[in-house]
Amino acid sequence: MVNNAVRDGAVGDTAKGTVSPHLTRLLVRASIATGLDRSRLAGMPGLAVLDEEGIRIPTATVLRLWELISSLAWEVDGSQGVMQLWRPGGLGVWDYLFSVSGTLGDALHASSRRFTAIADPADRLLVTRDGDGVTVTYQGPYRDHPQYPLIAELVPHMLLIVASSGAGRRLAPVRVRLPHRPSAAPKRLGELYNTRYVEGEADHPSITFAEADTDAPLPRADPALAAILDEHARLSTAAARPVLGWLDRFHAILESAVADGPPGLDHVARRLALSPRTLQRRLREEGTSWREELEKLRQRRVDRLLRETSLSVESIAARVGFTDSRSLRRAIHRWYGHGPAVIRASGPT
């Protein structure tokens, strides 16, 4: 049976492109303990306020942190090193779902439903039950990222640690699957996951717990408190303040500037307290340009107006800053390879 719990769309929209600071703190502490020079963390969005509560860190910051970690002596000890720094509550309210739920199975479903409390909304935990037991599969959008094997290695180990803490004893999984071929010796993998059954070349990383473990009552079960914490996880995620990086702030100001008409470079630069020349330089450093960003903004606005309004192409061209409808039609063909009628006919996304 598959866990098809409905996720809160509003929470997902609010937290999009961000993660909680909790796991980030563990990664930072583990990387420094392994020998990372602190100066290499300077300027990464969110890390200066990492100890604050009620914030969300850009996902790009965490992925950059994984890149730095990969240059250290990670190997199989890396995941263990991160979770050795963990204490109950170290992952925020998400942790406590494992201790107050009625059973481990209930906790796994709750942690799946509220995974955004520690992760990006694009990340998923899928809970399934079959003849082997209850499997938790991690699905994230990072399969092509060079550090994906490290992320895939950590998630099952993290689940094992927090589940064992909730159960009050060290659990022995039925099986762990990884999307890459394990490079560590079987003995080391066995120590990491507390099972001899670690398989590679899977579609996604997963960990399977025995039914006897998932169905047994947890020693600190408190159904009323579990319901309160579940709702708290939802509300605190929705209310958290994203810590924006420089490019995020630029995008937000560019979008808001549209209300006054087609945005100008000078106007956006003033709102960022930069000179136009500095703004252009900063954009080059980010691998983009004012022209590229304006083009992307126009494309998003044109797409939305075609799908969601009945405005004529001429009216849309005027709103978005094209000189005439012919210029807009040429742009649409360049973006999509077809005309505006096809976009309009497809309806809202």
Coordinates of C-alpha atoms in Angstrom, one line a residue:
M1 CA 0.0 0.0 0.0
V2 CA 1.4 3.4 -1.0
N3 CA 1.3 6.5 1.2
N4 CA -0.7 9.0 -0.7
A5 CA -0.9 11.6 2.0
V6 CA -2.0 15.0 0.7
R7 CA 0.7 17.6 1.1
D8 CA -0.1 21.2 2.0
G9 CA 0.2 23.1 -1.3
A10 CA 0.3 26.5 0.4
V11 CA 3.3 25.3 2.5
G12 CA 5.0 24.0 -0.5
D13 CA 4.6 27.2 -2.4
T14 CA 5.9 29.3 0.6
A15 CA 9.0 27.1 1.2
K16 CA 9.8 26.4 -2.5
G17 CA 13.6 26.5 -3.1
T18 CA 14.5 26.4 0.6
V19 CA 15.2 24.0 3.4
S20 CA 15.1 24.3 7.1
P21 CA 18.3 25.3 8.9
H22 CA 18.4 22.1 11.1
L23 CA 20.1 19.6 8.8
T24 CA 22.2 22.5 7.4
R25 CA 23.6 23.1 10.9
L26 CA 24.7 19.4 11.2
L27 CA 26.3 19.5 7.7
V28 CA 28.3 22.7 8.6
R29 CA 29.4 21.3 11.9
A30 CA 30.4 18.0 10.4
S31 CA 32.4 19.6 7.6
I32 CA 34.3 21.9 10.0
A33 CA 35.0 18.9 12.2
T34 CA 36.4 17.1 9.1
G35 CA 38.7 20.0 8.3
L36 CA 36.9 22.4 6.1
D37 CA 38.3 26.0 6.3
R38 CA 35.6 28.2 7.7
S39 CA 36.5 31.0 5.3
R40 CA 35.1 28.9 2.5
L41 CA 31.6 29.3 4.0
A42 CA 31.8 33.1 4.0
G43 CA 29.1 34.8 1.9
M44 CA 26.9 31.7 1.4
P45 CA 23.3 32.9 1.8
G46 CA 21.8 32.0 5.1
L47 CA 24.8 30.7 6.9
A48 CA 25.4 34.0 8.8
V49 CA 22.0 33.6 10.5
L50 CA 22.0 29.8 10.7
D51 CA 21.3 29.7 14.4
E52 CA 18.1 31.7 14.2
E53 CA 14.8 30.0 14.4
G54 CA 11.9 30.6 12.0
I55 CA 14.0 30.9 8.8
R56 CA 14.5 28.8 5.7
I57 CA 17.9 28.5 3.9
P58 CA 18.2 28.6 0.1
T59 CA 18.4 25.0 -1.2
A60 CA 21.3 26.3 -3.4
T61 CA 23.3 27.0 -0.3
V62 CA 22.9 23.4 0.9
L63 CA 23.9 22.0 -2.5
R64 CA 27.0 24.2 -2.5
L65 CA 27.8 22.9 1.0
W66 CA 27.6 19.3 -0.3
E67 CA 30.1 20.3 -3.0
L68 CA 32.5 21.5 -0.3
I69 CA 31.9 18.4 1.7
S70 CA 32.7 16.2 -1.3
S71 CA 36.2 17.6 -1.3
L72 CA 36.8 16.3 2.2
A73 CA 37.5 12.7 3.3
W74 CA 33.8 11.7 3.3
E75 CA 33.6 8.1 2.2
V76 CA 31.2 6.0 4.4
D77 CA 32.2 7.8 7.6
G78 CA 30.6 11.0 6.4
S79 CA 27.0 10.1 7.0
Q80 CA 27.9 8.7 10.4
G81 CA 29.9 11.8 11.2
V82 CA 26.9 14.0 10.5
M83 CA 24.5 12.0 12.6
Q84 CA 26.9 11.6 15.5
L85 CA 26.4 15.3 16.0
W86 CA 22.6 14.9 16.1
R87 CA 20.7 14.8 19.3
P88 CA 16.9 14.3 19.7
G89 CA 15.4 17.6 18.5
G90 CA 18.4 18.4 16.4
L91 CA 16.1 18.3 13.3
G92 CA 13.4 20.4 14.9
V93 CA 9.8 19.4 15.3
W94 CA 10.3 16.7 12.6
D95 CA 12.4 14.7 15.0
Y96 CA 9.7 14.6 17.7
L97 CA 7.2 13.0 15.3
F98 CA 9.2 9.8 15.7
S99 CA 8.9 9.8 19.5
V100 CA 5.3 10.7 20.1
S101 CA 3.5 8.8 17.3
G102 CA 1.7 5.6 18.2
T103 CA 3.9 3.3 16.2
L104 CA 7.0 3.6 14.0
G105 CA 4.7 3.1 11.0
D106 CA 2.6 6.1 12.1
A107 CA 5.8 8.1 12.6
L108 CA 7.1 7.3 9.1
H109 CA 3.8 8.4 7.6
A110 CA 3.9 11.6 9.6
S111 CA 7.5 12.3 8.8
S112 CA 6.7 11.8 5.1
R113 CA 3.8 14.1 5.2
R114 CA 5.8 16.8 7.0
F115 CA 9.2 16.3 5.2
T116 CA 9.2 19.9 4.1
A117 CA 9.8 20.8 7.8
I118 CA 13.4 19.9 7.1
A119 CA 13.7 19.6 3.3
D120 CA 12.8 21.4 0.1
P121 CA 9.2 20.8 -1.0
A122 CA 10.7 19.2 -4.1
D123 CA 12.0 16.4 -1.9
R124 CA 9.7 13.5 -1.1
L125 CA 9.6 10.5 1.3
L126 CA 7.4 7.7 -0.1
V127 CA 6.1 5.1 2.4
T128 CA 5.0 1.7 1.1
R129 CA 4.2 -1.6 2.8
D130 CA 4.7 -5.0 1.2
G131 CA 5.6 -8.5 2.2
D132 CA 9.1 -7.5 3.3
G133 CA 8.0 -4.7 5.6
V134 CA 7.6 -1.0 5.4
T135 CA 9.9 0.9 3.0
V136 CA 10.7 4.6 3.0
T137 CA 12.0 5.8 -0.3
Y138 CA 13.6 9.2 -0.8
Q139 CA 12.9 10.9 -4.1
G140 CA 14.6 14.2 -4.8
P141 CA 15.4 16.4 -7.9
Y142 CA 19.1 16.1 -7.6
R143 CA 19.9 12.8 -9.5
D144 CA 22.1 14.7 -11.9
H145 CA 23.9 16.6 -9.2
P146 CA 27.5 15.4 -8.7
Q147 CA 27.0 15.0 -5.0
Y148 CA 23.8 13.0 -5.2
P149 CA 25.5 9.8 -4.0
L150 CA 26.3 11.6 -0.7
I151 CA 22.8 12.8 -0.3
A152 CA 21.4 9.4 -1.2
E153 CA 23.7 7.8 1.4
L154 CA 22.8 10.1 4.2
V155 CA 19.0 10.0 4.0
P156 CA 18.5 6.2 4.9
H157 CA 21.1 6.6 7.7
M158 CA 19.3 9.6 9.0
L159 CA 16.0 7.8 9.0
L160 CA 17.5 4.8 10.8
I161 CA 19.0 7.0 13.5
V162 CA 15.8 9.0 14.2
A163 CA 13.6 5.9 14.0
S164 CA 15.9 4.0 16.4
S165 CA 15.7 7.0 18.8
G166 CA 11.9 7.0 18.7
A167 CA 11.8 3.2 19.2
G168 CA 14.2 3.4 22.2
R169 CA 16.5 0.7 20.7
R170 CA 18.8 0.3 17.7
L171 CA 16.7 -1.0 14.8
A172 CA 18.1 -3.5 12.2
P173 CA 16.6 -2.7 8.8
V174 CA 15.5 -5.5 6.5
R175 CA 17.3 -3.9 3.6
V176 CA 18.9 -0.6 2.4
R177 CA 19.0 0.3 -1.3
L178 CA 21.3 2.9 -2.8
P179 CA 21.2 4.4 -6.3
H180 CA 24.9 3.9 -6.9
R181 CA 27.2 1.0 -6.4
P182 CA 28.5 1.1 -2.8
S183 CA 32.2 1.8 -2.8
A184 CA 32.8 1.0 0.9
A185 CA 33.5 -2.4 2.2
P186 CA 30.4 -4.5 3.3
K187 CA 31.6 -4.4 6.9
R188 CA 31.6 -0.6 6.9
L189 CA 28.2 -0.4 5.2
G190 CA 26.9 -2.9 7.7
E191 CA 28.0 -0.7 10.6
L192 CA 26.5 2.4 9.0
Y193 CA 23.1 0.8 8.3
N194 CA 23.1 -2.0 10.9
T195 CA 22.2 -4.6 8.2
R196 CA 24.2 -6.9 5.9
Y197 CA 21.6 -6.3 3.2
V198 CA 22.8 -3.2 1.4
E199 CA 22.1 -3.1 -2.3
G200 CA 23.2 -0.8 -5.1
E201 CA 22.0 0.4 -8.5
A202 CA 18.5 1.1 -7.2
D203 CA 16.2 3.8 -8.8
H204 CA 16.1 5.7 -5.5
P205 CA 17.6 5.3 -2.0
S206 CA 15.4 3.5 0.5
I207 CA 15.3 1.8 3.8
T208 CA 13.0 -1.1 4.7
F209 CA 11.9 -1.7 8.3
A210 CA 10.4 -5.0 9.5
E211 CA 6.7 -5.1 10.2
A212 CA 7.4 -6.2 13.7
D213 CA 9.3 -2.9 14.3
T214 CA 6.9 -0.6 12.5
D215 CA 3.7 -2.0 14.2
A216 CA 5.0 -2.2 17.7
P217 CA 3.8 0.7 20.0
L218 CA 6.5 3.3 20.6
P219 CA 7.5 3.7 24.3
R220 CA 6.6 7.5 24.5
A221 CA 3.5 7.4 22.3
D222 CA 1.2 10.3 22.9
P223 CA -1.5 10.6 20.2
A224 CA -2.8 14.0 21.4
L225 CA 0.7 15.5 21.4
A226 CA 1.5 13.8 18.0
A227 CA -1.5 15.7 16.5
I228 CA -0.3 19.0 18.0
L229 CA 3.2 18.5 16.7
D230 CA 2.0 17.5 13.2
E231 CA 0.0 20.7 12.9
H232 CA 3.0 22.7 14.4
A233 CA 5.2 21.3 11.7
R234 CA 2.9 22.5 9.1
L235 CA 2.3 26.0 10.5
S236 CA 6.0 26.6 11.4
T237 CA 7.1 25.7 7.9
A238 CA 4.4 28.0 6.3
A239 CA 5.4 30.9 8.6
A240 CA 9.2 30.6 8.2
R241 CA 11.0 33.5 6.6
P242 CA 13.2 32.6 3.6
V243 CA 16.7 34.0 3.8
L244 CA 17.2 35.2 0.2
G245 CA 20.5 35.1 -1.6
W246 CA 21.5 38.1 -3.8
L247 CA 20.0 36.7 -7.0
D248 CA 16.8 35.8 -5.2
R249 CA 16.5 39.4 -4.0
F250 CA 17.2 40.6 -7.6
H251 CA 14.4 38.4 -8.9
A252 CA 11.9 39.6 -6.3
I253 CA 12.7 43.2 -7.1
L254 CA 12.5 42.6 -10.8
E255 CA 9.1 41.0 -10.5
S256 CA 7.7 43.8 -8.3
A257 CA 9.1 46.5 -10.6
V258 CA 6.8 45.2 -13.4
A259 CA 3.9 46.9 -11.6
D260 CA 5.2 50.2 -12.7
G261 CA 5.7 49.1 -16.4
P262 CA 8.5 47.4 -18.2
P263 CA 11.4 47.4 -15.6
G264 CA 14.5 49.5 -16.4
L265 CA 18.0 48.7 -15.4
D266 CA 18.5 52.0 -13.5
H267 CA 15.3 51.6 -11.5
V268 CA 16.1 48.0 -10.4
A269 CA 19.7 48.9 -9.6
R270 CA 18.5 51.8 -7.4
R271 CA 16.2 49.5 -5.4
L272 CA 19.2 47.1 -4.9
A273 CA 21.3 50.1 -3.8
L274 CA 23.8 49.4 -6.6
S275 CA 25.0 51.3 -9.6
P276 CA 23.8 49.9 -13.0
R277 CA 27.4 48.9 -13.8
T278 CA 27.7 47.0 -10.5
L279 CA 24.4 45.3 -11.1
Q280 CA 25.5 44.1 -14.5
R281 CA 28.8 42.8 -13.1
R282 CA 27.0 40.9 -10.3
L283 CA 24.7 39.3 -12.8
R284 CA 27.7 38.2 -14.9
E285 CA 29.2 36.7 -11.8
E286 CA 26.0 34.7 -11.4
G287 CA 26.3 33.4 -14.9
T288 CA 23.5 35.5 -16.3
S289 CA 22.8 39.1 -17.7
W290 CA 20.3 41.8 -17.5
R291 CA 19.1 40.9 -21.0
E292 CA 18.7 37.2 -20.2
E293 CA 16.8 38.0 -17.0
L294 CA 14.5 40.5 -18.7
E295 CA 13.8 37.9 -21.4
K296 CA 12.9 35.2 -18.8
L297 CA 10.6 37.7 -17.0
R298 CA 8.9 38.6 -20.2
Q299 CA 8.4 34.9 -21.1
R300 CA 6.9 34.1 -17.8
R301 CA 4.5 37.1 -18.0
V302 CA 3.5 36.3 -21.6
D303 CA 2.9 32.7 -20.8
R304 CA 0.7 33.6 -17.8
L305 CA -1.3 36.2 -19.7
L306 CA -1.9 33.9 -22.7
R307 CA -3.1 31.1 -20.5
E308 CA -5.1 32.9 -17.9
T309 CA -6.6 35.9 -19.7
S310 CA -8.4 36.7 -22.9
L311 CA -6.3 39.7 -23.7
S312 CA -5.3 40.1 -27.3
V313 CA -1.8 39.5 -28.5
E314 CA -1.5 43.3 -29.2
S315 CA -2.6 44.1 -25.6
I316 CA -0.1 41.6 -24.1
A317 CA 2.7 43.0 -26.2
A318 CA 2.0 46.5 -24.9
R319 CA 1.8 45.2 -21.3
V320 CA 5.0 43.3 -21.4
G321 CA 7.1 45.9 -23.2
F322 CA 7.3 44.7 -26.8
T323 CA 7.2 47.4 -29.5
D324 CA 4.3 45.6 -31.4
S325 CA 2.5 42.3 -31.7
R326 CA 4.9 41.1 -34.5
S327 CA 7.9 41.4 -32.1
L328 CA 6.0 39.4 -29.5
R329 CA 5.0 36.7 -32.0
R330 CA 8.7 36.4 -33.1
A331 CA 9.7 36.0 -29.4
I332 CA 7.1 33.4 -28.8
H333 CA 8.3 31.4 -31.8
R334 CA 11.8 31.7 -30.5
W335 CA 10.8 30.5 -27.0
Y336 CA 8.4 27.7 -27.9
G337 CA 8.8 26.9 -31.6
H338 CA 5.1 27.7 -32.3
G339 CA 2.7 30.6 -32.1
P340 CA 0.6 32.1 -29.2
A341 CA -2.6 30.2 -30.2
V342 CA -1.1 26.9 -29.1
I343 CA -0.2 28.2 -25.7
R344 CA -3.6 29.8 -25.2
A345 CA -5.4 26.6 -26.3
S346 CA -3.5 24.5 -23.7
G347 CA -5.0 26.5 -20.8
P348 CA -3.7 27.3 -17.3
T349 CA -0.7 25.2 -16.0

